mmCIF file of C-alpha atoms and ligand atoms in Angstrom:
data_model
loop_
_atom_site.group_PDB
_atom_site.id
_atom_site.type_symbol
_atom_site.label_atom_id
_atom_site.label_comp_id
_atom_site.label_asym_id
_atom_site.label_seq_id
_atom_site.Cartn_x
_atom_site.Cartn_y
_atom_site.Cartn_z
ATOM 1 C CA UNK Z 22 -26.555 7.355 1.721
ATOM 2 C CA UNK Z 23 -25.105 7.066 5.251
ATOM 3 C CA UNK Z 24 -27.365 8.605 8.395
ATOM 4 C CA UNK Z 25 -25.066 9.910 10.547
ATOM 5 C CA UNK Z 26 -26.602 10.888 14.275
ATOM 6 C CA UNK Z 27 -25.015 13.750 15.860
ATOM 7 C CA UNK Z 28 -23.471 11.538 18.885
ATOM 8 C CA UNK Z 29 -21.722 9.555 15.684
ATOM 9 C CA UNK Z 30 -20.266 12.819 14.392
ATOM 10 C CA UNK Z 31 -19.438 14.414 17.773
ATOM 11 C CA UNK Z 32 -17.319 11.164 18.830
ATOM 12 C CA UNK Z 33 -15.345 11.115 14.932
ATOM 13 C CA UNK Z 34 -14.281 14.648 15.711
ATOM 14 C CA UNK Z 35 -13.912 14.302 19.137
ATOM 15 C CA UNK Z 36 -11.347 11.024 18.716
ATOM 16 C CA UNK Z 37 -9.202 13.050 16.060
ATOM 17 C CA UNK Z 38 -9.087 16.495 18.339
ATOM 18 C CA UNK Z 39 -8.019 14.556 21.317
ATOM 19 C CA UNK Z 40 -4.836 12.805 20.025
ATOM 20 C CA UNK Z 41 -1.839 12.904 17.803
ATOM 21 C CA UNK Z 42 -3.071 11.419 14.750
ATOM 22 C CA UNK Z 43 -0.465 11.671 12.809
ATOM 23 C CA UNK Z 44 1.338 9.927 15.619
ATOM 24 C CA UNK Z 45 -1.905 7.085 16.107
ATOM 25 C CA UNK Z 46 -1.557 6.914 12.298
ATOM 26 C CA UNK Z 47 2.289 6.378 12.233
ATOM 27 C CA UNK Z 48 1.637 3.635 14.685
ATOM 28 C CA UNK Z 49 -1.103 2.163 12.703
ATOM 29 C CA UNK Z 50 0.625 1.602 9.593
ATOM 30 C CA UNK Z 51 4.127 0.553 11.719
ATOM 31 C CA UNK Z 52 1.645 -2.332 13.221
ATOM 32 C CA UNK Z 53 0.058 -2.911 9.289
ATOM 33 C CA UNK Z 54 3.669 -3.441 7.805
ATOM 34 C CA UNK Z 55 4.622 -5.584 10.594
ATOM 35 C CA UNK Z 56 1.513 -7.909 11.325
ATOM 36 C CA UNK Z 57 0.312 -8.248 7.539
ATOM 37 C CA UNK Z 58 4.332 -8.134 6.111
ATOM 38 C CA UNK Z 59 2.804 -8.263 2.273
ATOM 39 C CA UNK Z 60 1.854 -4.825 2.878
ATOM 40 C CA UNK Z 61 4.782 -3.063 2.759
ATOM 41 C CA UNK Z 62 5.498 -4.252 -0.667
ATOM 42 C CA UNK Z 63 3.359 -1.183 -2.060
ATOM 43 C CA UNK Z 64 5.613 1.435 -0.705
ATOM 44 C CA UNK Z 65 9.306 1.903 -1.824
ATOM 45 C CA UNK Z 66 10.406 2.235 1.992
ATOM 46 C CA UNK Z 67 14.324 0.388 2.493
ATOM 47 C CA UNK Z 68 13.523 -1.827 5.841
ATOM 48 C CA UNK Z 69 12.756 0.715 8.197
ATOM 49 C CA UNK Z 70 8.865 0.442 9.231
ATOM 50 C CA UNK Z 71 8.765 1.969 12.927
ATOM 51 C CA UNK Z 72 6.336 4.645 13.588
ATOM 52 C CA UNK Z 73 9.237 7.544 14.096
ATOM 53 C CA UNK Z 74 10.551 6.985 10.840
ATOM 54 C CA UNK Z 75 10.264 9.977 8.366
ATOM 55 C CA UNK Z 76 9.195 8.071 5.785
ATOM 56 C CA UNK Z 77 6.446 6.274 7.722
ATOM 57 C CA UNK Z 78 5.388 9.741 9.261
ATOM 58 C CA UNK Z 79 5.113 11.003 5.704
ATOM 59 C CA UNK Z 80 2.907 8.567 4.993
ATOM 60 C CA UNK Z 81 1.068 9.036 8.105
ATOM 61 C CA UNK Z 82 0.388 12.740 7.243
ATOM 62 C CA UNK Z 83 -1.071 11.962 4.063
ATOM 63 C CA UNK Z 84 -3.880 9.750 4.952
ATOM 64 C CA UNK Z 85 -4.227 12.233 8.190
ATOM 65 C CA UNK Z 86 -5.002 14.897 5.605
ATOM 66 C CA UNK Z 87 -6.904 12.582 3.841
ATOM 67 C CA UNK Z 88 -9.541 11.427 7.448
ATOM 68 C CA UNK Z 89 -9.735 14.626 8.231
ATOM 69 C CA UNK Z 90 -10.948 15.535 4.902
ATOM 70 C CA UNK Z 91 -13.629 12.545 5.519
ATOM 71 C CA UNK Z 92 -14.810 13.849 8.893
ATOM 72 C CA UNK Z 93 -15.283 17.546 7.108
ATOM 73 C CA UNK Z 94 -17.130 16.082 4.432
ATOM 74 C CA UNK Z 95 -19.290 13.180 6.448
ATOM 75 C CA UNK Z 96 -22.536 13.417 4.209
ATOM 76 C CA UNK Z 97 -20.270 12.674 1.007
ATOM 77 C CA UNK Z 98 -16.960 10.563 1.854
ATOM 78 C CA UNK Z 99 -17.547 9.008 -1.712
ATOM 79 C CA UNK Z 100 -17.423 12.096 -3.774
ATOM 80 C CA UNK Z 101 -14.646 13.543 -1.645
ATOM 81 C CA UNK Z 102 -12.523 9.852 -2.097
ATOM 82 C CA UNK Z 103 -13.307 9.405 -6.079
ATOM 83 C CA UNK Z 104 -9.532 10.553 -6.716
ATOM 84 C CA UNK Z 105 -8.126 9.047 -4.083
ATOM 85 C CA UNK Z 106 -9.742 5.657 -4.927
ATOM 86 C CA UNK Z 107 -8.827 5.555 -8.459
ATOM 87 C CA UNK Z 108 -5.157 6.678 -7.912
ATOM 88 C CA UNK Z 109 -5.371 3.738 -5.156
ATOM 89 C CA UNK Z 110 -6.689 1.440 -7.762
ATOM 90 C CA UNK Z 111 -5.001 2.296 -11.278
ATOM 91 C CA UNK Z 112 -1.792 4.075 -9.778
ATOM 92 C CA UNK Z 113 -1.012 2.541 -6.585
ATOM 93 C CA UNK Z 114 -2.374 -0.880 -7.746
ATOM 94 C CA UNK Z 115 -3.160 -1.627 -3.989
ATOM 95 C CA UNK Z 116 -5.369 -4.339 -3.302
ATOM 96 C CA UNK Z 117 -8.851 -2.809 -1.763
ATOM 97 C CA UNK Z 118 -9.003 -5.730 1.280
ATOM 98 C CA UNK Z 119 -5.763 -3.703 2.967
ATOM 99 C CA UNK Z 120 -7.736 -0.922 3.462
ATOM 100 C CA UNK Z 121 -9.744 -2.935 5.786
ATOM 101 C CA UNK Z 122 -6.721 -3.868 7.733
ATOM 102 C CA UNK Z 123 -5.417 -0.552 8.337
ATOM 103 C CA UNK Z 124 -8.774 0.173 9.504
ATOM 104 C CA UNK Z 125 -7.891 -2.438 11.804
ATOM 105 C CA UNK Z 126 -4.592 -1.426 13.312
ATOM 106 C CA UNK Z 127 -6.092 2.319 13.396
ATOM 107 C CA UNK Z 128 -8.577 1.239 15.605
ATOM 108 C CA UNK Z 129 -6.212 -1.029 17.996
ATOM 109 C CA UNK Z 130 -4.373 2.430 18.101
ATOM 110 C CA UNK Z 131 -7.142 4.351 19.229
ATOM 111 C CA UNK Z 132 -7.872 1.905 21.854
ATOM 112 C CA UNK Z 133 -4.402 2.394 23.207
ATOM 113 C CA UNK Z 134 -3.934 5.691 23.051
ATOM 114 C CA UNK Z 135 -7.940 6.800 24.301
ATOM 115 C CA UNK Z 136 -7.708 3.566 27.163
ATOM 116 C CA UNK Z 137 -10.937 4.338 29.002
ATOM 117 C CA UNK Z 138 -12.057 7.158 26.866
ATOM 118 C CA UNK Z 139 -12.217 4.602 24.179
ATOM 119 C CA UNK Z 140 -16.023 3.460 24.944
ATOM 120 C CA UNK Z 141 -18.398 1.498 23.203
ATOM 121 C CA UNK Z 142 -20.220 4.180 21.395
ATOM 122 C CA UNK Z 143 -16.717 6.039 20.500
ATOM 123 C CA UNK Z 144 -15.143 2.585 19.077
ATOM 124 C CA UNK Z 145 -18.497 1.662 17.315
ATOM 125 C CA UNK Z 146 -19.038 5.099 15.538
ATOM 126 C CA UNK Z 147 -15.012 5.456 14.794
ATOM 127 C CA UNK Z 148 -15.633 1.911 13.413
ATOM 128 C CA UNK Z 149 -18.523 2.856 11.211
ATOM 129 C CA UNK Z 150 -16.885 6.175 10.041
ATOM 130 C CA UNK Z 151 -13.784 3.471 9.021
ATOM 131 C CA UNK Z 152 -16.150 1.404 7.137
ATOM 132 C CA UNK Z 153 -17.434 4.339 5.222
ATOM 133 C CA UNK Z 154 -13.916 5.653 4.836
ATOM 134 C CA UNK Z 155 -13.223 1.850 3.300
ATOM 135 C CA UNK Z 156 -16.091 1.639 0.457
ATOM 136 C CA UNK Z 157 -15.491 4.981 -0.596
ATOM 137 C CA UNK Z 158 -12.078 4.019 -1.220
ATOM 138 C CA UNK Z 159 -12.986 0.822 -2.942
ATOM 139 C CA UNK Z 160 -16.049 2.445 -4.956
ATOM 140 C CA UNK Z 161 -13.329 3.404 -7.981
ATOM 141 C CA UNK Z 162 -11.714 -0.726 -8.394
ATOM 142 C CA UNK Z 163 -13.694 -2.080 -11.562
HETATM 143 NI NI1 LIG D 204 -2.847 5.181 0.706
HETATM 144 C C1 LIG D 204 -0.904 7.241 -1.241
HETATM 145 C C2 LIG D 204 -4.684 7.906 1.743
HETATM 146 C C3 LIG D 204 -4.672 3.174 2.827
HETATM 147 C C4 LIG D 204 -0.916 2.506 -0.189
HETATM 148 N N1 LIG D 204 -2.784 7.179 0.338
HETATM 149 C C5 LIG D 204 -1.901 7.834 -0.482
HETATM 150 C C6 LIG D 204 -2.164 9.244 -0.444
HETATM 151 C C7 LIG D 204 -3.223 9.444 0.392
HETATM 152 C C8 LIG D 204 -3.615 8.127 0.880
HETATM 153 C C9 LIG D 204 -3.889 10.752 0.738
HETATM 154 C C10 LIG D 204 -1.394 10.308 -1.221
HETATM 155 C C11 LIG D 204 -2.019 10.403 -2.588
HETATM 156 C C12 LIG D 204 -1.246 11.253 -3.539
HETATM 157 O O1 LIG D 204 -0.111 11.627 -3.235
HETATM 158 O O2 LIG D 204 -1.808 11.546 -4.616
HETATM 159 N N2 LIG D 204 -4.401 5.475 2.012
HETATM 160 C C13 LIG D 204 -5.044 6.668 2.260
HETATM 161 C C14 LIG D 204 -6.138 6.429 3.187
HETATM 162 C C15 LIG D 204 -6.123 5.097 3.494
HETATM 163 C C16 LIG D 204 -5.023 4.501 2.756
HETATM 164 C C17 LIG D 204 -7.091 7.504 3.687
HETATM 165 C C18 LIG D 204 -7.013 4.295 4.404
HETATM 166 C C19 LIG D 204 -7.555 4.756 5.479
HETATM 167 N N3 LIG D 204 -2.814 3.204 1.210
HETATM 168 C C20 LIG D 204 -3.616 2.592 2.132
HETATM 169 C C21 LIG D 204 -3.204 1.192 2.285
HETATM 170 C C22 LIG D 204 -2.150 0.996 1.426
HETATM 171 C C23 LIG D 204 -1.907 2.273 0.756
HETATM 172 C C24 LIG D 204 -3.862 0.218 3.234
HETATM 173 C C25 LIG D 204 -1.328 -0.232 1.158
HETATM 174 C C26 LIG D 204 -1.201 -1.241 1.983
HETATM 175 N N4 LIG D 204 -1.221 4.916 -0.510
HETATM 176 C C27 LIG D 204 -0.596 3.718 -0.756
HETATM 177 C C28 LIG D 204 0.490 3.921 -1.712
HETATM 178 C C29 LIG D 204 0.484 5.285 -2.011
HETATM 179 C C30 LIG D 204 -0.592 5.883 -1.240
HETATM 180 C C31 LIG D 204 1.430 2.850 -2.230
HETATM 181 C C32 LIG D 204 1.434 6.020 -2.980
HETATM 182 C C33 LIG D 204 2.782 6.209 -2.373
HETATM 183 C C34 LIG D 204 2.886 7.356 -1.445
HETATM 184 O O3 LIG D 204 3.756 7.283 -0.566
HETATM 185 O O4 LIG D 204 2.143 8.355 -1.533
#
């Protein structure tokens, strides 16, 4: 079970309440398709991968919905993610590592968008609500 202190949880809401996340998302996964090419191959998109494309946005605003279910549910990402992990796995067929790289662009966003605001305690307890956001997602691969 994750402990979660209450500077941890006020910085996770605070990040998503003071930006655009669907915008930070669409960014994200515009930087995922272009630095790590293979993964565009899960999603029937035609070439266009640039944040302000609908399709991208789309996207965007379903894992959006999907972190800010997370954050409301902190104490059980896992139970909240069970679905979304095995439609990931058995649907989707994505490979569980490219979860970690989106993780990775998201938090490159963050750190653009937040600059200063983006301190060490905000990018290490975004970071850790990421990794928690990551195993629940991988908890449903067998
Ligand atoms: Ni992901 C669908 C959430 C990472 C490939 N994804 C969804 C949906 C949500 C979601 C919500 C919609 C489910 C539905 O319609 O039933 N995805 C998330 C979250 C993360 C994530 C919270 C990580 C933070 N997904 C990824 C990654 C990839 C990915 C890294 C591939 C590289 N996702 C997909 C695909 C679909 C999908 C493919 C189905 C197509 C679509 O457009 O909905």
């Amino acid at each position: 079970m994750v402990h979660w202190q209450a500077a941890e949880r006020a910085h996770i809401n605070k990040v998503f309440s003071s930006i655009k996340p669907t915008l930070v998302t669409a960014k994200a996964l515009a930087r995922l398709f272009f630095v790590y090419p293979w993964t565009k191959k899960y999603f029937k998109f035609e070439e266009q991968f640039n944040y302000d494309d609908e399709k991208v946005k789309i996207h965007a605003e379903k894992v959006v919905s999907a972190l800010n279910k997370a954050i409301g549910n902190l104490d059980d990402v896992k139970s909240e993610f069970s679905k979304l992990s095995r439609d990931h796995a058995e649907t989707f067929k994505v490979d569980p590592e490219n979860f970690k790289l989106l993780s990775s662009c998201l938090l490159i966003e963050l750190a653009q968008t937040l600059q200063k605001d983006f301190t060490p305690e905000v990018h290490a307890s975004f970071n850790k609500f990421l990794n928690v956001v990551v195993d629940a997602l991988s908890k449903e691969y067998h």
